[in-house]
Short mmCIF file of C-alpha atoms (C1' of nucleotides) in Angstrom, two decimals:
data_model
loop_
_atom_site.label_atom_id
_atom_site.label_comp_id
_atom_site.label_asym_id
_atom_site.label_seq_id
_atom_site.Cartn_x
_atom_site.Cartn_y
_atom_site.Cartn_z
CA UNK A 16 6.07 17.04 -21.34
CA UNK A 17 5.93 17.53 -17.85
CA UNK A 18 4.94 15.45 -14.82
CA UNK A 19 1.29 16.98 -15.43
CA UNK A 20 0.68 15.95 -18.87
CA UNK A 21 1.94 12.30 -18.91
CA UNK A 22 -0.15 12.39 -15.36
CA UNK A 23 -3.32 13.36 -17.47
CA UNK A 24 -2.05 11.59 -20.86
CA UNK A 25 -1.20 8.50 -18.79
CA UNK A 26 -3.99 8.66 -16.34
CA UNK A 27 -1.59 7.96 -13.82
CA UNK A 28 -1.41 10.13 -10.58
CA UNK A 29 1.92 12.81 -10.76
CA UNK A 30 2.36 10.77 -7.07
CA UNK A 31 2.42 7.25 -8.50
CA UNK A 32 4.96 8.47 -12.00
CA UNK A 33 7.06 9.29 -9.28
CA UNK A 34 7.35 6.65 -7.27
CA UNK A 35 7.43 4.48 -10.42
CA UNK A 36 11.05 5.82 -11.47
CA UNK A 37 12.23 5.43 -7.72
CA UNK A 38 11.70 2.22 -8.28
CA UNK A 39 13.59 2.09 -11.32
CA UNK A 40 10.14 1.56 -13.81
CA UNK A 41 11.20 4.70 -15.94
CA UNK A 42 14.22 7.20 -15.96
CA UNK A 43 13.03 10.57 -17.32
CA UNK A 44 15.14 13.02 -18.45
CA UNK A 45 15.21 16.42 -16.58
CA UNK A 46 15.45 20.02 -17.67
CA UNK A 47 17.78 22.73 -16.23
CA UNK A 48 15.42 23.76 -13.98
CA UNK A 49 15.45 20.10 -12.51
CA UNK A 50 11.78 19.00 -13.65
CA UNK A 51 11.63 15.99 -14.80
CA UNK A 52 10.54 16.29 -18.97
CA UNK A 53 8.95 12.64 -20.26
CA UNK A 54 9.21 11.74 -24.20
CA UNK A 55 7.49 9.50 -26.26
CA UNK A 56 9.08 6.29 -24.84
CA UNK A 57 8.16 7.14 -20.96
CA UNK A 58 4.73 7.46 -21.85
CA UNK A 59 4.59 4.23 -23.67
CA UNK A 60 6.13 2.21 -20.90
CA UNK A 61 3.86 4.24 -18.38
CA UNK A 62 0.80 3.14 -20.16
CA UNK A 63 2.43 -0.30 -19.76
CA UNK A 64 2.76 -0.28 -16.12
CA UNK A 65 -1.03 1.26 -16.20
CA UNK A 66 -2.60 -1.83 -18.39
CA UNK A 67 -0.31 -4.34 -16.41
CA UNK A 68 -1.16 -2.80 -12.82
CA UNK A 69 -4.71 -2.70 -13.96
CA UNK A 70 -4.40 -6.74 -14.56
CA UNK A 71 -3.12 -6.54 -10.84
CA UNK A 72 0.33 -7.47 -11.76
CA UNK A 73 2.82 -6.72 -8.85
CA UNK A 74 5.44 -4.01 -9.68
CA UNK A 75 8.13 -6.45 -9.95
CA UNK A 76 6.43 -8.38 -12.23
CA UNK A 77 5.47 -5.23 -14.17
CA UNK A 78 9.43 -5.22 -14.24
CA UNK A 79 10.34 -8.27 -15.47
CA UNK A 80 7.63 -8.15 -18.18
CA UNK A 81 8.92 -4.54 -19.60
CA UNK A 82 12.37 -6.21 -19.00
CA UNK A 83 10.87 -9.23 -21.78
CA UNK A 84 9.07 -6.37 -23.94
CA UNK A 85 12.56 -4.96 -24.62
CA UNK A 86 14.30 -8.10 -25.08
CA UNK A 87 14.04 -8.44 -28.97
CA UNK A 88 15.35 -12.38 -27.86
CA UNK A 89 12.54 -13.41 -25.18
CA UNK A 90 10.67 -16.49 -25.50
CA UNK A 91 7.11 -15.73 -24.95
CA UNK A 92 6.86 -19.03 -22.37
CA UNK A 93 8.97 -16.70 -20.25
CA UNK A 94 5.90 -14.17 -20.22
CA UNK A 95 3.79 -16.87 -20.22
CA UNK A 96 4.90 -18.17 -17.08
CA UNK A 97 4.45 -14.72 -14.96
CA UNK A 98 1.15 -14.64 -16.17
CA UNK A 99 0.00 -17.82 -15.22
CA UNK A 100 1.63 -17.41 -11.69
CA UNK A 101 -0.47 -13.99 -11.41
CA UNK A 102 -3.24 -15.76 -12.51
CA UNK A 103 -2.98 -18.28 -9.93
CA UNK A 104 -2.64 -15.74 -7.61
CA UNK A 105 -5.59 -14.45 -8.56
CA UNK A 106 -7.43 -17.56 -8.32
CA UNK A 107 -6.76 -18.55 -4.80
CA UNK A 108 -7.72 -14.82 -4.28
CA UNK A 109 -11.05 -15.63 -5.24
CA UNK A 110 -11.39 -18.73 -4.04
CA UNK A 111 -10.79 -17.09 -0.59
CA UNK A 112 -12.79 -14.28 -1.33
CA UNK A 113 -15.84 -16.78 -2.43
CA UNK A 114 -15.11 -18.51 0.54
CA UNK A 115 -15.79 -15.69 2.66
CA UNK A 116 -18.78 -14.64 1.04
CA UNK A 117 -20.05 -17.69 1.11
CA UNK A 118 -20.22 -17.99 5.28
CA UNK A 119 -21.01 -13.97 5.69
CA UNK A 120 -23.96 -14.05 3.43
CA UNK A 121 -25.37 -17.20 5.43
CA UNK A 122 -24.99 -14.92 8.41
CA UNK A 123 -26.28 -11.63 6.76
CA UNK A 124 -29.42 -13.28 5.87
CA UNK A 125 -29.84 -15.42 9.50
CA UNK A 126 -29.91 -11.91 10.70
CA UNK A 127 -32.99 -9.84 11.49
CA UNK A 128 -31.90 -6.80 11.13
CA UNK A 129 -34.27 -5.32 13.60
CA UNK A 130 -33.65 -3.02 17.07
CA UNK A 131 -33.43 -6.33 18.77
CA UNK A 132 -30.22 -7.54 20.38
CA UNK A 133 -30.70 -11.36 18.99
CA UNK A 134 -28.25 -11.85 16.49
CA UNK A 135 -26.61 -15.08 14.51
CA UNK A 136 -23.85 -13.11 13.31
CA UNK A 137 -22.03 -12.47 16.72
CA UNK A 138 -23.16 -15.80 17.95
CA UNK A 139 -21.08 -17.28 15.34
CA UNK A 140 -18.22 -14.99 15.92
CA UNK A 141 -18.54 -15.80 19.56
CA UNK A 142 -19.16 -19.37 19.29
CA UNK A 143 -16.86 -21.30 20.92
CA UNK A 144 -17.35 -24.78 19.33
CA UNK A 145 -17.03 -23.84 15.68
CA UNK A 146 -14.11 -22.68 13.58
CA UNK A 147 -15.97 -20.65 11.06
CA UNK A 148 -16.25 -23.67 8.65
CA UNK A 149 -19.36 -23.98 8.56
CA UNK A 150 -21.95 -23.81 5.03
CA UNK A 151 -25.57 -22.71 5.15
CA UNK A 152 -27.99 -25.38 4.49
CA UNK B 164 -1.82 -19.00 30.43
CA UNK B 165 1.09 -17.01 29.27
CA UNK B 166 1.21 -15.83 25.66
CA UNK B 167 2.62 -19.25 24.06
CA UNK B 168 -0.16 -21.19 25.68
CA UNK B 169 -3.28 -18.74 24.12
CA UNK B 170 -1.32 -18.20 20.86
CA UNK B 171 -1.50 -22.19 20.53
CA UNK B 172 -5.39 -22.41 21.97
CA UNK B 173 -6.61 -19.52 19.68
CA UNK B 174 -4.20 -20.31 16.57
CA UNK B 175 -3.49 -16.81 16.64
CA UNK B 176 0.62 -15.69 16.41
CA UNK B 177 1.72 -14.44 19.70
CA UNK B 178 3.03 -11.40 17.56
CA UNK B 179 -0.75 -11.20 16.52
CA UNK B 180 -2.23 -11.16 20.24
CA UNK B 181 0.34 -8.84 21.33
CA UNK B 182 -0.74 -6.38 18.16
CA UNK B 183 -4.59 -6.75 19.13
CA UNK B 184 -3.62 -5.50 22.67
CA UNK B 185 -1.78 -2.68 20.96
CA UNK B 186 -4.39 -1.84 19.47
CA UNK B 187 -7.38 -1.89 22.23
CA UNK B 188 -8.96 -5.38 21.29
CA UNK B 189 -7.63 -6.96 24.34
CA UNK B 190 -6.37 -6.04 27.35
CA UNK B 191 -4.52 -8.95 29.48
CA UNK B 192 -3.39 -8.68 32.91
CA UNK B 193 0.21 -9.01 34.10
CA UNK B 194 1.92 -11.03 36.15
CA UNK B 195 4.80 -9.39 38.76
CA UNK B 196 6.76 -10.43 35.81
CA UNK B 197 5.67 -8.58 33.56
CA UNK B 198 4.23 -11.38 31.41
CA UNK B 199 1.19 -11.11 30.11
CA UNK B 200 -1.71 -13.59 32.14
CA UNK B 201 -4.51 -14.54 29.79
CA UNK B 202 -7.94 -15.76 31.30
CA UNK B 203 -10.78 -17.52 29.23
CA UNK B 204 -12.35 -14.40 28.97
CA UNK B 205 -9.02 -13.01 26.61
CA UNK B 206 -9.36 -16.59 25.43
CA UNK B 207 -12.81 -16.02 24.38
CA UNK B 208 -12.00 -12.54 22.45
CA UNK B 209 -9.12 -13.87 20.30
CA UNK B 210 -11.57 -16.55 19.09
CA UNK B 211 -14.04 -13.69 18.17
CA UNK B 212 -11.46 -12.24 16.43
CA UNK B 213 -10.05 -14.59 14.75
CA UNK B 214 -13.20 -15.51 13.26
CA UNK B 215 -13.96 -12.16 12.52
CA UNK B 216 -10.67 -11.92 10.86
CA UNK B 217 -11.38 -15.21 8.78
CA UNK B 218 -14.46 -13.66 7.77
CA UNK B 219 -12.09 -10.59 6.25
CA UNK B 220 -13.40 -8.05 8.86
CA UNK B 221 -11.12 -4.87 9.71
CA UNK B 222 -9.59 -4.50 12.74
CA UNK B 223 -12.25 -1.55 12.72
CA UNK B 224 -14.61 -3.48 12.08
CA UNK B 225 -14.01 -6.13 14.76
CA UNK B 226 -13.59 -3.48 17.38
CA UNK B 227 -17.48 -2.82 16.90
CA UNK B 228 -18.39 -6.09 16.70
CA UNK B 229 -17.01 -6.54 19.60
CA UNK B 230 -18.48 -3.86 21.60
CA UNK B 231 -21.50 -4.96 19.97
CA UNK B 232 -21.14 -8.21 21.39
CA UNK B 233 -20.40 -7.27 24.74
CA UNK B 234 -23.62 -4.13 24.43
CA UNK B 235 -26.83 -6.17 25.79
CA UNK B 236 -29.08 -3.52 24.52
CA UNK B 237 -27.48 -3.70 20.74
CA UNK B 238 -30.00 -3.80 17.69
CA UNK B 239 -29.08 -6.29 15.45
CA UNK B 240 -29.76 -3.97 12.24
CA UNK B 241 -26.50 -2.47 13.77
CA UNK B 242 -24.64 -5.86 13.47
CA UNK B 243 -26.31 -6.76 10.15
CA UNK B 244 -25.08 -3.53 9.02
CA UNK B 245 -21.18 -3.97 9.56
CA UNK B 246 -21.55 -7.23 8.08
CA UNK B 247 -23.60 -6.04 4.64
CA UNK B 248 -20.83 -3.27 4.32
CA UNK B 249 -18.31 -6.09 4.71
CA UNK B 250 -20.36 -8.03 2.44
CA UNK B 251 -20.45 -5.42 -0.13
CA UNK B 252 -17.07 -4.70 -0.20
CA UNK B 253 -16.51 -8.39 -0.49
CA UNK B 254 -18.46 -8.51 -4.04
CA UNK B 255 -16.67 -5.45 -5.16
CA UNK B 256 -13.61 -7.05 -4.43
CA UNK B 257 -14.74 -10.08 -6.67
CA UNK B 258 -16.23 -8.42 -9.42
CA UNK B 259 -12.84 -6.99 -9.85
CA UNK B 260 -10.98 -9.46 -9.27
CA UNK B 261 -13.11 -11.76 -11.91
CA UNK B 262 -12.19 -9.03 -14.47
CA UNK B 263 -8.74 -9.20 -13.96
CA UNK B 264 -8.99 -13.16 -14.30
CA UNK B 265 -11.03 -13.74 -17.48
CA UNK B 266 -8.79 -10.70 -18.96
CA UNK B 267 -5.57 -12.37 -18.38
CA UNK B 268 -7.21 -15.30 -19.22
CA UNK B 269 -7.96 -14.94 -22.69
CA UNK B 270 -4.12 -13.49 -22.99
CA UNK B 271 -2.84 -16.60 -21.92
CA UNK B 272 -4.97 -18.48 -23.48
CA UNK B 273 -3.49 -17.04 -26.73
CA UNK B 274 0.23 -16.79 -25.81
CA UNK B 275 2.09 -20.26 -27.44
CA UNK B 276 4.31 -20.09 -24.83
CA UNK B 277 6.97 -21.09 -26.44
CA UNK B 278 10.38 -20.29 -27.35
CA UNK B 279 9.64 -17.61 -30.21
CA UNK B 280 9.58 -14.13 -28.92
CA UNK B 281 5.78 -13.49 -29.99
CA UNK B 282 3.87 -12.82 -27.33
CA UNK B 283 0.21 -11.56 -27.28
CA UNK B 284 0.53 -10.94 -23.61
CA UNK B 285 2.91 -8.17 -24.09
CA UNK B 286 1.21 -6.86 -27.31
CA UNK B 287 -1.32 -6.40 -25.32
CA UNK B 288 0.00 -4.36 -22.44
CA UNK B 289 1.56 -2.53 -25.29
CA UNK B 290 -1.15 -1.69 -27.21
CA UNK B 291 -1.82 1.87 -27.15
CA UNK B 292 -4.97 2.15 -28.70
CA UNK B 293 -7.32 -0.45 -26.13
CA UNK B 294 -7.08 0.84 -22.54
CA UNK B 295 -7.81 -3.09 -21.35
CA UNK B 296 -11.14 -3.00 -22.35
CA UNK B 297 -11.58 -6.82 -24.35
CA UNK B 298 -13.29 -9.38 -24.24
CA UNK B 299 -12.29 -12.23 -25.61
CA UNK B 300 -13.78 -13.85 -28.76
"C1'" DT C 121 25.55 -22.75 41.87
"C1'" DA C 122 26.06 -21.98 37.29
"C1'" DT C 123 24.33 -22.73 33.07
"C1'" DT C 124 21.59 -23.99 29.57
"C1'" DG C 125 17.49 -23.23 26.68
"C1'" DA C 126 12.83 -22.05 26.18
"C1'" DC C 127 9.91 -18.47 26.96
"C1'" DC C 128 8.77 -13.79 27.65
"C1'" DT C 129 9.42 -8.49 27.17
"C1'" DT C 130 9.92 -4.04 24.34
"C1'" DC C 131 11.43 -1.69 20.33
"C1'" DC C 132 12.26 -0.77 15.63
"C1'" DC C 133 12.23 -1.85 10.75
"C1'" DG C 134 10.09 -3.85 6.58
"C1'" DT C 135 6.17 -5.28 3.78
"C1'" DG C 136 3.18 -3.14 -1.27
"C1'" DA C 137 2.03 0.41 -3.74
"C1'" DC C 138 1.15 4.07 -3.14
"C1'" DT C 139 -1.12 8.80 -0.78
"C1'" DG C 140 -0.97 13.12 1.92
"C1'" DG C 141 1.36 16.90 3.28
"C1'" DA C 142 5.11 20.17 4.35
"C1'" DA C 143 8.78 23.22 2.80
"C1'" DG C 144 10.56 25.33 -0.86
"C1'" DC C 145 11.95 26.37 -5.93
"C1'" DC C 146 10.24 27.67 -10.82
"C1'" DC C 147 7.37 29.89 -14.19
"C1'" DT C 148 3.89 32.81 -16.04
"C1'" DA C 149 0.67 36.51 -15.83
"C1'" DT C 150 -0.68 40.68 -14.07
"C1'" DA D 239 6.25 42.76 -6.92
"C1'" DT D 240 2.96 39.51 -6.30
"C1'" DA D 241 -0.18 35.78 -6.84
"C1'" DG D 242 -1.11 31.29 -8.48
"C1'" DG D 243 -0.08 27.08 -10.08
"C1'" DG D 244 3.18 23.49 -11.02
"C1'" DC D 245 7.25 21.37 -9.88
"C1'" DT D 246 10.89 19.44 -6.51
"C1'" DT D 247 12.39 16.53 -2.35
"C1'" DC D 248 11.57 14.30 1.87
"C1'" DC D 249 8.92 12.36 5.66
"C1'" DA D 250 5.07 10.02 7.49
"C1'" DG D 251 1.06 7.14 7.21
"C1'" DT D 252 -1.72 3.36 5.33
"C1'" DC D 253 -3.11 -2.26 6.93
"C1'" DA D 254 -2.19 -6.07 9.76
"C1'" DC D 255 1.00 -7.87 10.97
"C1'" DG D 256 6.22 -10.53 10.68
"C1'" DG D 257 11.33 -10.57 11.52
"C1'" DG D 258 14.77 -9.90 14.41
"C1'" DA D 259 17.65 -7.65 18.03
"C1'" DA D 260 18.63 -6.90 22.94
"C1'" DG D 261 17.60 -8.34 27.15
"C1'" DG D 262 14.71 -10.18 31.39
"C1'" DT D 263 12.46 -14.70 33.50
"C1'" DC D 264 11.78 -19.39 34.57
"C1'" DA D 265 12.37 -24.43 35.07
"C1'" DA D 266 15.48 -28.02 34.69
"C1'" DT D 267 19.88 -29.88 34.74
"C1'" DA D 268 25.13 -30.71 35.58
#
DNA sequence: TATTGACCTTCCCGTGACTGGAAGCCCTAT
DNA sequence: ATAGGGCTTCCAGTCACGGGAAGGTCAATA
């Protein structure tokens, strides 16, 4: 297969295959005429990389776990362990993220909305006393 | 106040302020130096943005604020705008992110984590017949 | 006066995970 | 021969900075 058809099999962009064996992910072969020519195996481990990157695992960590998916000798509290660190990650993430939501929907809905120049949200931005910790009530 | 004085006033990194004049948010005078002078009126943008920025606004996006904020003949549906596509973006961000989280979730929830190489986690990146599409049960 | 040491300056590189695009080779069909 | 599509490499850009080098400035001290 070439780049094209793992791209399409995969659902990976041609782009990102690429820049997933510069960074040492996979190591297709390549034909005489230099294209690179993907078997069985690279597909597999690119639809690894595509189920871990879609569970927002970093691409090192989408190396270490293919490293522990060859190694008949891991102990799954190795895997266990990157996963929980990515899932903290992804908690303080949100936390953030709920944080932030929390203080710009209080604003979005103090503001009118109309063609007058009155407006909460850039007083808040601009006030001078607060340090955006603030929650609606 | 020099850079080291407005960078500890604001909270900002005086690699930050020295970005936000590179890119057009600020512009502070200079001394026969060459040092930058800050008055209470740069004083008073970094704290805008660095709200702004807490708040997860662009740089884009807190270059129209503020020229929204210093426009006395702004509509606030203009304001309210920026801040619901913020906003928007914001819940997108979280919806996906929540995904992710009660996805890798359920997989450690089910990995022993212990020192037998079984893993569900990695079954489950492996599995080529889901495309991460489960819900737990 | 010379020297420290803190502060400031500009400039360039690196981050993560790609994406876009240019220049050019390969292959197939007509 | 030519047209087109696909493939190759390499370079640059993304976003919002941070690290660090090389060097100028300032206040205080020996």
């Amino acid at each position: 297969m070439n780049i094209g058809d793992v791209a399409t099999a995969s659902g990976l962009p041609a782009k990102t295959i690429r820049y997933y064996e510069d960074v040492g992910l996979i190591a297709p072969r390549r034909g005489a005429n230099g294209y690179r020519r993907f078997d069985q195996t690279d597909l597999h481990r690119l639809a690894f990389l595509g189920r871990a990157r879609s569970l927002g695992f970093s691409i090192e960590e989408c190396r270490e776990l293919m490293a522990l998916y060859g190694d008949k000798h891991r102990a799954s509290s190795d895997v266990k362990q990157i996963a929980r660190g990515h899932l903290a990650r992804i908690d303080a993430k949100l936390d953030e993220l709920r944080q932030m939501r929390a203080a710009l929907a209080d604003l979005v809905e103090a503001c009118a909305g109309d063609d007058r120049p009155d407006c909460p949200i850039l007083a808040d931005l601009a006030d001078t006393t607060t340090a955006t910790a603030r929650a609606g009530g």
